[in-house]
Amino acid sequence: MSATVLIAGAGTSGLALALSLLRNGLSVRIVEKQLHFHPGERGAGLQSRTLELYKFLGILPDILERSISGITLRNIQYLSAPDNGKPPRIVRAPLESKNTPARPLIETRFLGQNRHEQLLRELILAEYGVRVELGTELQSFEQHPDHVVARLVKIVDSNPVEETVSVNWLVGADGARSVVRKQLGLSFLGETPDTEAVTGDIHVIGETLNQDQGDGLLVWIRPDDTPAGFMRPCLVPGKNLFQFIILGHKDLDMVKISSSREEMIKGFYEITGRRDIEFGELVWMGLWKPNIRMVDSFGKGRVFVVGDAAHVHSPTGGQGMNSGIQDSFNLAWKLALVEKGSAPESILKSYSDERTPVIASMLNMTTELFRKELAPKPGQRKDFVRGPELLQLGINYRGSLLVLDEKYTDKDEIVDPYRSGDDGTVRAGDRAPDAPSLTHLSPNESANTLSLFDIFTTVQHTVLIFPGTAGEGFVTEVVETLGEYPSNLLKSILVLPRSSSSSTSTSSFAQSALTLIDTEGYGYVNYMVAADIPTVFIVRPDGYIGALVTSGRLGVRKYFSGIFL
Ligand SMILES: Cc1cc2nc3c(=O)[nH]c(=O)nc-3n(C[C@H](O)[C@H](O)[C@H](O)COP(=O)(O)OP(=O)(O)OC[C@H]3O[C@@H](n4cnc5c(N)ncnc54)[C@H](O)[C@@H]3O)c2cc1C
């Protein structure tokens, strides 16, 4: 079976990458060493930014249909451990901010990783006929100047069968113990805290704990005020299923607890005192040791790493799976352009350059939460309080060599890779905000209003031209310049101020591209465009602003000279 890209590992990072590459017209092979798909919930929290990226990928309706709102899980009950009959202290985790015209998908959603992966597998198979190859392990690879040779071992009728494949690119989405990372010789710096936990999913029988009662997260606290364990409902319709974490303690034998369902239940009763809870089937369980590490580079030559293969950390803050998906979005469009011969290989370096500071920042945040919530010293525990940055809407690539900003030119700006969009500016490198209520200029077009998020796609740059009160000259110049680039890789939108009418003279452009009126003014407000300064925003296929251009032709050419060949 031939393919351009071989992806090793069919977790959420590998599957999101596969779908993004397939959308971009590349052929993909995705191999998974396990004989069966992982049945566990693990990372169930989908952050706002992931939902936005899935909208651009065209799969948000499927995700919304299968996931549930994260709202009920904001009820956190702190219980004494072992239970001394004291009533729980109930804390309602602070509300995330509400949806706004710029941020329309604020509410996080919950979808167990097993069901999330199943959905991605189904889409890839239904739309592209690509099936995850189970029982197929990447064992090693060799890099050549224009291809990679990978050695796979496949289990056929219980026997290992070797296969050597030649591909143009290899991506290791092969998790924390990544073979690809090790063989590339990437350093994986960080620490391994002296803690461990047993985690898994288990059914609860009877009414002592009912996932539909809105119990939210249960946290058992020891007399010395350190946490003993957690439980949260998985909220799978028709199943009373809970995810549990039993935290290590000097009095507990964690290897024994993780050895069988019976030992796990004994351990649970010991730490919580809740012998009234009757358990049913154990779906899965594993002994987990936190590692806080990341690579020094996200790839070399024709081989890359994404997701847990590139960074591992505590689950506190729910960032891991979401970060892996964003690695994949950052890499996919660049790899697609290079493979199609439309961009130089040098843009691939920006994948590592852009993701490194974001992931370093994420590791710091999740480690801080880990020390406060999961492994505090006695007396230093803090309740779960989550900042809005964990929604990942502030992640940005400001200062990246790939982006161009003609408005904010301070080279000494201190960039916080996790926080942008709240400082009163919208800059190159930032997440491109949404803007709803855009109407078609041409009366022949649909009467439906559009939002920019309906327009952004993972396969093209979107060029937003805000002419403000400037004359037709600016628009004509920009449109002419855009004609110098492959039309299938760009889409151009002219956003006219709300005062414009169908008689507005933008005739030449209006005929060749989408012309929209900013009826409610959200476009100009959310992009902070002054009516008297004509501005162009070039939005990348991963939803980040590649360029903020005020000079017209010059700026457009400058940005695309770093992207297209
Ligand atoms: C209890 C728990 C709760 C969590 N909660 C959250 C949360 O709420 N939000 C969040 O964002 N994250 C959360 N995480 C983290 C999240 O689960 C991981 O970050 C995520 O699984 C990473 O996905 P991945 O695809 O990069 O790697 P993985 O899910 O590890 O997938 C890698 C795949 O590669 C396969 N593989 C390995 N080696 C090879 C090889 N040589 N050849 C072929 N295949 C191979 C593996 O079998 C595996 O299927 C949680 C984790 C745990 C344990």
XYZ file of C-alpha atoms and ligand atoms in Angstrom:
618
model
C 0.000 0.000 0.000
C 1.673 3.244 -1.037
C 1.215 6.618 0.656
C 2.988 9.931 0.821
C 2.875 10.243 4.600
C 3.203 7.442 7.135
C 1.730 8.221 10.553
C 2.790 5.935 13.398
C 0.141 5.926 16.150
C -3.636 6.267 15.924
C -4.367 8.365 19.016
C -6.093 11.736 18.684
C -2.898 13.479 17.451
C -2.270 10.946 14.669
C -5.914 10.812 13.611
C -6.335 14.627 13.564
C -3.176 14.841 11.464
C -4.391 12.129 9.104
C -7.709 13.897 8.506
C -6.042 17.290 8.005
C -3.584 15.845 5.475
C -6.305 13.943 3.637
C -8.377 17.122 3.396
C -5.304 18.701 1.786
C -5.163 15.992 -0.849
C -2.210 13.976 0.493
C -2.275 10.192 0.702
C -1.799 8.823 4.190
C -1.156 5.507 5.879
C -1.806 5.281 9.618
C -0.507 2.347 11.631
C -1.290 1.399 15.220
C 0.760 -1.141 17.114
C -2.044 -2.309 19.421
C -4.302 -5.136 18.266
C -7.364 -3.359 19.700
C -8.304 0.287 20.079
C -7.898 1.762 23.565
C -11.262 1.538 25.382
C -10.570 4.319 27.924
C -11.988 7.816 28.375
C -8.639 9.414 29.375
C -8.558 12.964 27.921
C -12.214 13.779 27.522
C -12.162 17.582 27.740
C -12.229 19.336 24.370
C -11.050 22.908 24.820
C -12.641 25.832 22.953
C -9.730 26.153 20.531
C -9.952 22.494 19.550
C -13.653 22.988 18.797
C -12.798 25.953 16.581
C -10.157 23.990 14.683
C -12.621 21.140 14.221
C -15.069 23.653 12.755
C -12.479 24.664 10.149
C -11.896 20.959 9.469
C -15.655 20.576 8.876
C -16.333 18.054 11.649
C -17.750 20.230 14.439
C -21.379 19.078 13.960
C -20.279 15.431 14.456
C -18.282 16.367 17.548
C -21.156 18.368 19.052
C -23.585 15.550 18.379
C -21.504 12.961 20.231
C -20.081 15.125 23.044
C -21.779 16.711 26.036
C -21.451 20.130 27.622
C -18.745 20.478 30.253
C -21.096 22.465 32.498
C -22.190 19.683 34.890
C -18.579 18.842 35.639
C -18.090 22.244 37.198
C -19.765 20.995 40.413
C -16.801 19.881 42.507
C -17.422 18.030 45.767
C -14.576 17.840 48.267
C -15.106 14.868 50.577
C -13.254 13.691 53.663
C -11.133 10.619 53.131
C -11.743 8.128 54.470
C -15.339 9.281 54.800
C -16.099 10.467 58.329
C -19.698 11.320 57.557
C -19.006 15.009 57.227
C -21.079 16.549 54.420
C -19.090 17.329 51.302
C -17.920 20.835 50.641
C -19.332 21.763 47.255
C -17.506 24.256 45.123
C -18.788 25.420 41.794
C -15.771 25.977 39.576
C -15.884 29.497 38.149
C -17.870 29.954 34.979
C -15.895 30.343 31.834
C -16.708 33.554 30.089
C -19.712 33.534 27.808
C -19.691 33.208 24.029
C -18.953 36.460 22.252
C -19.060 37.365 18.546
C -15.263 36.934 18.469
C -15.254 33.702 20.531
C -18.364 31.711 19.625
C -17.377 28.296 21.040
C -16.317 29.078 24.576
C -17.993 26.145 26.295
C -15.740 23.118 26.580
C -17.241 19.768 25.595
C -16.684 16.267 26.945
C -16.150 13.277 24.729
C -14.170 10.278 25.946
C -10.960 9.825 23.980
C -12.109 6.332 22.929
C -15.287 7.772 21.335
C -13.418 10.789 19.955
C -10.901 8.502 18.234
C -13.708 6.288 16.966
C -15.388 9.299 15.353
C -12.164 10.391 13.639
C -11.549 6.837 12.407
C -15.076 6.632 11.021
C -14.704 9.942 9.157
C -11.352 9.004 7.670
C -12.691 5.668 6.502
C -16.009 7.002 5.180
C -14.593 10.029 3.377
C -11.217 8.733 2.183
C -11.352 4.957 2.483
C -8.342 5.006 4.828
C -8.478 2.426 7.608
C -6.239 2.448 10.666
C -3.962 -0.593 10.379
C -4.179 -2.322 13.751
C -1.431 -4.589 15.020
C 1.140 -2.772 12.881
C 4.159 -1.385 14.679
C 6.755 1.020 13.360
C 10.047 -0.485 14.484
C 12.667 1.710 12.845
C 13.330 4.040 9.917
C 16.091 5.456 7.750
C 16.098 8.983 6.377
C 17.248 9.784 2.835
C 17.408 13.200 1.145
C 14.068 12.731 -0.633
C 12.328 9.887 1.191
C 12.122 7.824 4.363
C 12.279 4.048 4.549
C 10.268 2.628 7.455
C 10.318 -0.912 8.816
C 6.929 -2.124 10.037
C 6.027 -5.340 11.791
C 2.452 -6.472 11.329
C 0.711 -9.236 13.239
C -1.000 -11.531 10.731
C -2.774 -14.616 12.125
C -0.779 -14.170 15.357
C 2.518 -14.134 13.441
C 4.804 -11.115 12.957
C 5.270 -10.166 9.307
C 7.877 -7.596 8.296
C 7.194 -4.875 5.742
C 9.499 -2.162 4.453
C 7.831 0.947 3.062
C 9.159 4.022 1.347
C 7.315 7.280 2.041
C 8.062 10.959 1.550
C 7.381 11.853 5.201
C 7.088 10.059 8.523
C 5.237 11.438 11.550
C 5.580 9.878 14.977
C 2.236 10.251 16.748
C 3.346 7.278 18.787
C 2.776 8.558 22.301
C 4.965 9.086 25.330
C 7.344 6.193 24.610
C 7.770 7.278 20.989
C 10.109 5.150 18.885
C 10.335 7.998 16.389
C 11.497 10.504 19.007
C 14.094 8.068 20.324
C 15.428 7.127 16.907
C 15.627 10.783 15.868
C 17.779 11.294 18.951
C 15.662 14.192 20.209
C 16.323 15.082 23.800
C 13.316 14.791 26.080
C 14.182 17.107 28.912
C 12.198 17.565 32.080
C 11.459 15.729 35.288
C 9.681 12.700 36.652
C 8.032 13.646 39.964
C 8.047 11.003 42.646
C 4.301 10.281 42.480
C 2.148 7.682 40.849
C -1.532 6.985 40.368
C -3.869 4.246 39.233
C -6.394 5.486 36.720
C -9.159 3.906 34.641
C -12.893 3.712 33.955
C -15.386 1.609 35.943
C -19.142 1.086 36.008
C -21.065 1.881 39.205
C -24.119 -0.182 40.150
C -27.168 1.232 41.937
C -27.957 4.752 42.994
C -25.121 5.570 45.399
C -23.448 7.403 42.585
C -25.494 8.316 39.576
C -23.798 10.020 36.685
C -27.033 11.838 35.815
C -27.413 13.514 39.202
C -25.009 16.265 38.275
C -22.468 15.151 40.877
C -19.604 16.495 38.841
C -16.072 15.848 40.053
C -15.611 14.094 43.405
C -12.333 14.782 45.214
C -11.394 12.848 48.363
C -9.157 14.781 50.754
C -7.011 13.127 53.422
C -6.864 14.428 57.024
C -3.512 16.110 56.194
C -5.336 18.033 53.414
C -3.655 16.210 50.519
C -5.863 14.626 47.821
C -6.393 10.850 47.931
C -8.318 10.315 44.715
C -10.843 11.570 42.194
C -13.902 10.334 40.365
C -15.858 11.951 37.567
C -18.887 10.776 35.635
C -18.127 9.940 31.991
C -21.693 10.907 31.036
C -22.004 8.226 28.383
C -25.745 7.965 27.712
C -27.275 4.858 29.295
C -24.134 3.877 31.235
C -23.274 4.717 34.830
C -19.586 4.953 34.012
C -16.959 6.839 36.051
C -13.308 7.731 35.492
C -11.226 7.265 38.651
C -7.788 8.255 39.834
C -6.283 6.788 43.007
C -3.246 8.797 44.006
C -0.133 7.184 45.423
C 0.538 7.335 49.182
C 3.090 5.760 51.509
C 0.356 3.457 52.897
C -0.694 2.172 49.488
C 0.841 -0.488 47.245
C 0.028 0.962 43.838
C 1.308 -2.006 41.852
C -1.029 -4.249 43.829
C -3.957 -1.855 43.407
C -3.429 -1.806 39.649
C -3.161 -5.614 39.463
C -6.885 -6.490 39.373
C -10.422 -5.107 39.632
C -10.756 -6.537 43.157
C -7.513 -4.891 44.351
C -8.517 -1.609 42.766
C -11.885 -1.664 44.567
C -10.160 -2.532 47.870
C -7.805 0.412 47.367
C -10.698 2.698 46.519
C -12.623 1.705 49.681
C -9.473 2.227 51.735
C -8.837 5.767 50.535
C -12.457 6.947 50.425
C -14.245 4.929 53.131
C -17.188 4.730 50.704
C -17.947 1.016 50.967
C -21.545 1.733 49.962
C -20.476 2.276 46.349
C -20.960 -0.940 44.408
C -18.858 -1.375 41.286
C -19.635 -3.213 38.069
C -17.383 -3.940 35.096
C -13.900 -2.406 34.996
C -13.395 -1.099 31.447
C -9.673 -0.457 31.720
C -7.061 0.546 34.264
C -3.401 1.509 34.219
C -0.592 2.566 36.535
C 0.385 6.105 35.621
C 3.549 7.966 36.508
C 3.604 11.663 35.728
C 6.379 12.839 33.465
C 6.944 16.494 32.665
C 9.065 16.562 29.544
C 9.302 17.971 26.031
C 11.515 17.593 22.998
C 14.171 20.113 22.004
C 12.953 19.959 18.408
C 9.703 18.687 16.879
C 11.435 16.945 14.012
C 14.471 16.487 11.810
C 14.550 16.335 8.029
C 11.543 14.399 6.779
C 10.487 13.029 10.157
C 8.361 14.818 12.789
C 6.762 14.139 16.157
C 3.323 15.322 17.355
C 1.345 15.004 20.590
C 2.587 12.952 23.531
C 5.520 11.812 21.406
C 6.759 15.408 21.692
C 5.524 16.432 25.144
C 4.202 14.713 28.255
C 2.805 16.334 31.355
C 0.217 16.122 34.089
C -3.447 15.854 33.021
C -4.257 18.810 35.318
C -5.756 21.532 33.173
C -6.804 19.173 30.367
C -4.195 20.410 27.905
C -2.412 17.286 26.636
C -4.697 15.859 24.007
C -5.742 19.339 22.905
C -2.109 20.375 22.456
C -1.383 17.278 20.383
C -4.271 18.113 18.062
C -2.917 21.620 17.653
C 0.550 20.286 16.839
C -1.122 18.367 14.046
C -2.972 21.396 12.688
C 0.215 23.458 12.707
C 2.161 20.796 10.843
C -0.490 19.591 8.367
C -0.883 22.643 6.127
C 2.855 23.242 5.925
C 3.585 19.622 5.038
C 0.807 19.681 2.429
C 2.175 22.796 0.707
C 5.713 21.406 0.643
C 4.592 18.020 -0.644
C 2.597 19.665 -3.435
C 5.666 21.645 -4.449
C 3.999 24.951 -3.559
C 6.207 25.887 -0.589
C 9.903 25.496 0.229
C 10.936 22.805 2.701
C 12.271 25.565 4.934
C 8.742 26.411 6.173
C 8.691 23.071 7.971
C 11.203 24.415 10.475
C 8.533 26.834 11.665
C 6.510 23.878 12.981
C 9.114 23.300 15.649
C 9.866 26.999 16.157
C 6.202 27.872 16.669
C 5.154 24.957 18.853
C 8.188 24.945 21.175
C 7.330 28.116 23.173
C 3.637 27.207 23.320
C 4.363 23.756 24.719
C 6.985 25.086 27.158
C 4.372 27.488 28.484
C 1.792 24.698 28.698
C 4.191 22.517 30.681
C 4.740 25.323 33.190
C 1.020 25.872 33.682
C 0.039 22.225 34.000
C 2.946 21.565 36.366
C 1.891 24.447 38.605
C -1.645 23.014 38.731
C -0.199 19.550 39.374
C 1.726 20.824 42.402
C -1.318 22.659 43.781
C -4.092 20.163 43.064
C -2.670 16.682 42.552
C 0.564 16.456 44.523
C 0.619 19.298 47.065
C 2.619 19.230 50.281
C 0.372 18.978 53.365
C -1.383 22.302 53.918
C -0.551 23.619 50.449
C -3.435 22.164 48.480
C -5.571 24.541 46.444
C -9.086 24.043 45.096
C -9.510 23.664 41.340
C -9.437 27.156 39.883
C -8.834 27.358 36.166
C -7.846 30.448 34.254
C -9.386 31.223 30.851
C -6.012 30.612 29.183
C -6.687 26.874 29.486
C -9.367 27.273 26.810
C -6.321 27.771 24.522
C -7.837 30.767 22.734
C -4.853 32.943 23.608
C -2.243 30.630 22.050
C -0.316 32.601 19.474
C 2.728 32.562 17.213
C 3.621 36.235 17.567
C 7.194 36.855 16.527
C 7.379 33.691 14.379
C 9.628 34.161 11.366
C 6.730 33.000 9.213
C 4.329 35.788 10.241
C 4.372 39.414 9.161
C 2.996 42.347 11.144
C 3.060 45.823 9.580
C 1.043 47.439 12.380
C 2.781 46.229 15.545
C 6.453 46.324 14.729
C 8.052 46.311 18.186
C 10.653 43.554 17.869
C 11.327 43.634 21.629
C 7.772 42.753 22.580
C 7.699 40.091 25.288
C 5.468 37.374 23.910
C 3.350 35.192 26.172
C 2.662 32.222 23.874
C -0.505 31.282 25.781
C -2.085 34.694 26.192
C -3.169 37.020 23.416
C -6.440 38.558 22.365
C -7.037 40.254 25.725
C -4.513 43.074 25.463
C -6.644 45.298 23.246
C -4.779 44.300 20.082
C -5.139 41.737 17.331
C -1.727 40.973 15.859
C -0.078 38.736 13.341
C 0.436 35.330 14.962
C -2.770 35.592 17.012
C -5.810 33.366 16.665
C -7.996 34.900 13.956
C -11.229 35.966 15.693
C -14.683 35.192 14.397
C -17.072 37.857 13.098
C -20.734 36.937 12.561
C -23.575 38.674 10.702
C -21.793 39.189 7.399
C -24.205 39.546 4.497
C -23.631 39.119 0.780
C -23.258 42.307 -1.232
C -24.685 40.767 -4.339
C -28.472 40.386 -4.189
C -28.069 37.211 -6.308
C -26.194 35.440 -3.523
C -27.839 33.648 -0.598
C -29.707 35.828 1.872
C -28.140 33.871 4.754
C -25.645 35.646 6.938
C -22.171 34.184 7.302
C -19.520 34.268 9.987
C -15.807 34.222 9.262
C -15.644 30.837 10.989
C -17.985 29.514 8.281
C -15.410 30.619 5.713
C -12.045 29.600 7.218
C -10.805 26.219 6.030
C -7.820 24.001 6.735
C -6.860 23.774 3.068
C -6.483 27.422 2.053
C -5.232 30.762 3.276
C -8.143 33.201 3.673
C -7.295 36.772 2.720
C -9.592 39.275 4.465
C -9.506 42.692 2.825
C -10.900 45.479 4.988
C -10.835 48.532 2.717
C -12.569 50.783 5.241
C -13.254 54.104 3.626
C -10.340 53.717 1.198
C -11.122 53.880 -2.462
C -11.239 51.072 -4.963
C -7.532 51.509 -5.714
C -6.418 49.640 -2.573
C -8.748 46.738 -3.253
C -7.755 46.489 -6.911
C -4.056 46.494 -6.039
C -4.439 43.759 -3.427
C -6.657 41.650 -5.665
C -4.228 41.952 -8.574
C -1.383 40.888 -6.296
C -3.315 37.867 -5.062
C -3.653 36.804 -8.692
C 0.098 36.068 -8.665
C -0.483 33.020 -6.404
C -2.170 29.643 -7.003
C -5.903 30.347 -6.855
C -6.700 26.946 -5.301
C -4.560 27.767 -2.266
C -6.189 31.117 -1.451
C -9.615 32.536 -0.974
C -10.236 36.246 -0.808
C -13.004 37.998 1.048
C -13.730 41.680 0.774
C -15.272 42.904 4.019
C -17.064 46.177 3.443
C -18.005 48.459 6.328
C -21.641 48.361 7.361
C -22.346 51.729 5.769
C -21.754 50.150 2.331
C -24.651 49.314 0.090
C -25.161 47.190 -2.984
C -24.317 50.207 -5.088
C -20.805 50.263 -3.593
C -18.306 50.460 -6.390
C -16.074 47.423 -5.968
C -17.222 46.018 -9.216
C -14.143 44.242 -10.509
C -13.502 42.519 -7.220
C -17.110 41.744 -6.409
C -17.336 39.689 -9.559
C -14.309 37.568 -8.837
C -14.579 36.881 -5.115
C -16.816 36.906 -2.114
C -17.836 40.401 -1.074
C -19.525 40.708 2.288
C -21.005 43.594 4.233
C -20.115 43.801 7.897
C -23.763 44.431 8.795
C -23.343 44.484 12.569
C -19.807 45.838 12.519
C -18.241 42.769 14.200
C -15.612 42.333 11.491
C -14.100 45.788 11.864
C -14.448 45.702 15.692
C -13.101 42.168 16.262
C -10.135 42.752 13.943
C -9.677 46.282 15.351
C -9.551 47.862 11.941
C -9.821 51.656 11.815
C -12.137 52.723 9.016
C -9.515 55.078 7.570
C -6.660 52.525 7.506
C -7.240 49.896 4.830
C -5.958 46.590 6.206
C -5.452 43.048 4.984
C -5.426 40.043 7.313
C -4.089 36.813 5.849
C -5.431 33.898 7.875
C -3.474 30.644 7.680
C -5.107 27.253 7.189
C -4.621 26.597 10.924
C -6.737 29.625 11.847
C -3.874 31.912 12.928
C -3.184 35.338 11.444
C -0.195 34.938 9.152
C -0.034 38.576 8.142
C -1.440 41.932 9.166
C -0.771 44.148 6.173
C -1.384 47.868 5.836
C 0.937 48.565 2.897
C -1.134 46.696 0.287
C 0.797 44.927 -2.494
C 4.143 45.166 -0.737
C 3.008 43.414 2.428
C 1.011 40.730 0.641
C 4.047 39.884 -1.500
C 6.357 39.936 1.498
C 4.205 37.471 3.467
C 3.651 35.061 0.597
C 7.327 35.176 -0.382
C 7.933 33.293 2.883
C 5.226 30.751 2.121
C 4.934 30.004 -1.592
C 7.690 29.030 -3.975
C -6.487 10.008 33.180
C -6.104 10.942 32.071
C -6.864 12.062 31.851
C -6.510 12.966 30.845
N -7.288 14.066 30.649
C -7.019 14.918 29.624
C -7.919 15.991 29.300
O -8.971 16.175 29.926
N -7.578 16.800 28.262
C -6.456 16.613 27.532
O -6.206 17.408 26.628
N -5.611 15.578 27.792
C -5.862 14.730 28.804
N -5.042 13.657 29.037
C -3.847 13.473 28.189
C -4.195 12.754 26.881
O -4.787 11.510 27.157
C -2.947 12.564 26.024
O -2.264 13.791 25.931
C -3.329 12.067 24.619
O -3.701 10.720 24.680
C -2.172 12.197 23.622
O -2.599 11.707 22.371
P -1.536 11.155 21.312
O -2.332 10.765 20.126
O -0.462 12.157 21.153
O -0.880 9.904 22.021
P -1.551 8.532 22.476
O -2.965 8.723 22.855
O -0.631 7.953 23.485
O -1.533 7.651 21.160
C -0.330 7.109 20.658
C -0.678 5.834 19.898
O 0.492 5.362 19.229
C 0.534 3.945 19.335
N 1.944 3.545 19.137
C 2.966 3.658 20.010
N 4.115 3.243 19.453
C 3.812 2.851 18.193
C 4.586 2.323 17.128
N 5.904 2.127 17.244
N 3.963 2.013 15.967
C 2.614 2.214 15.816
N 1.846 2.702 16.827
C 2.428 3.039 17.987
C -0.014 3.670 20.724
O -0.472 2.356 20.864
C -1.128 4.709 20.814
O -2.356 4.202 20.349
C -5.363 12.736 30.047
C -4.595 11.580 30.260
C -4.965 10.680 31.257
C -4.145 9.433 31.452
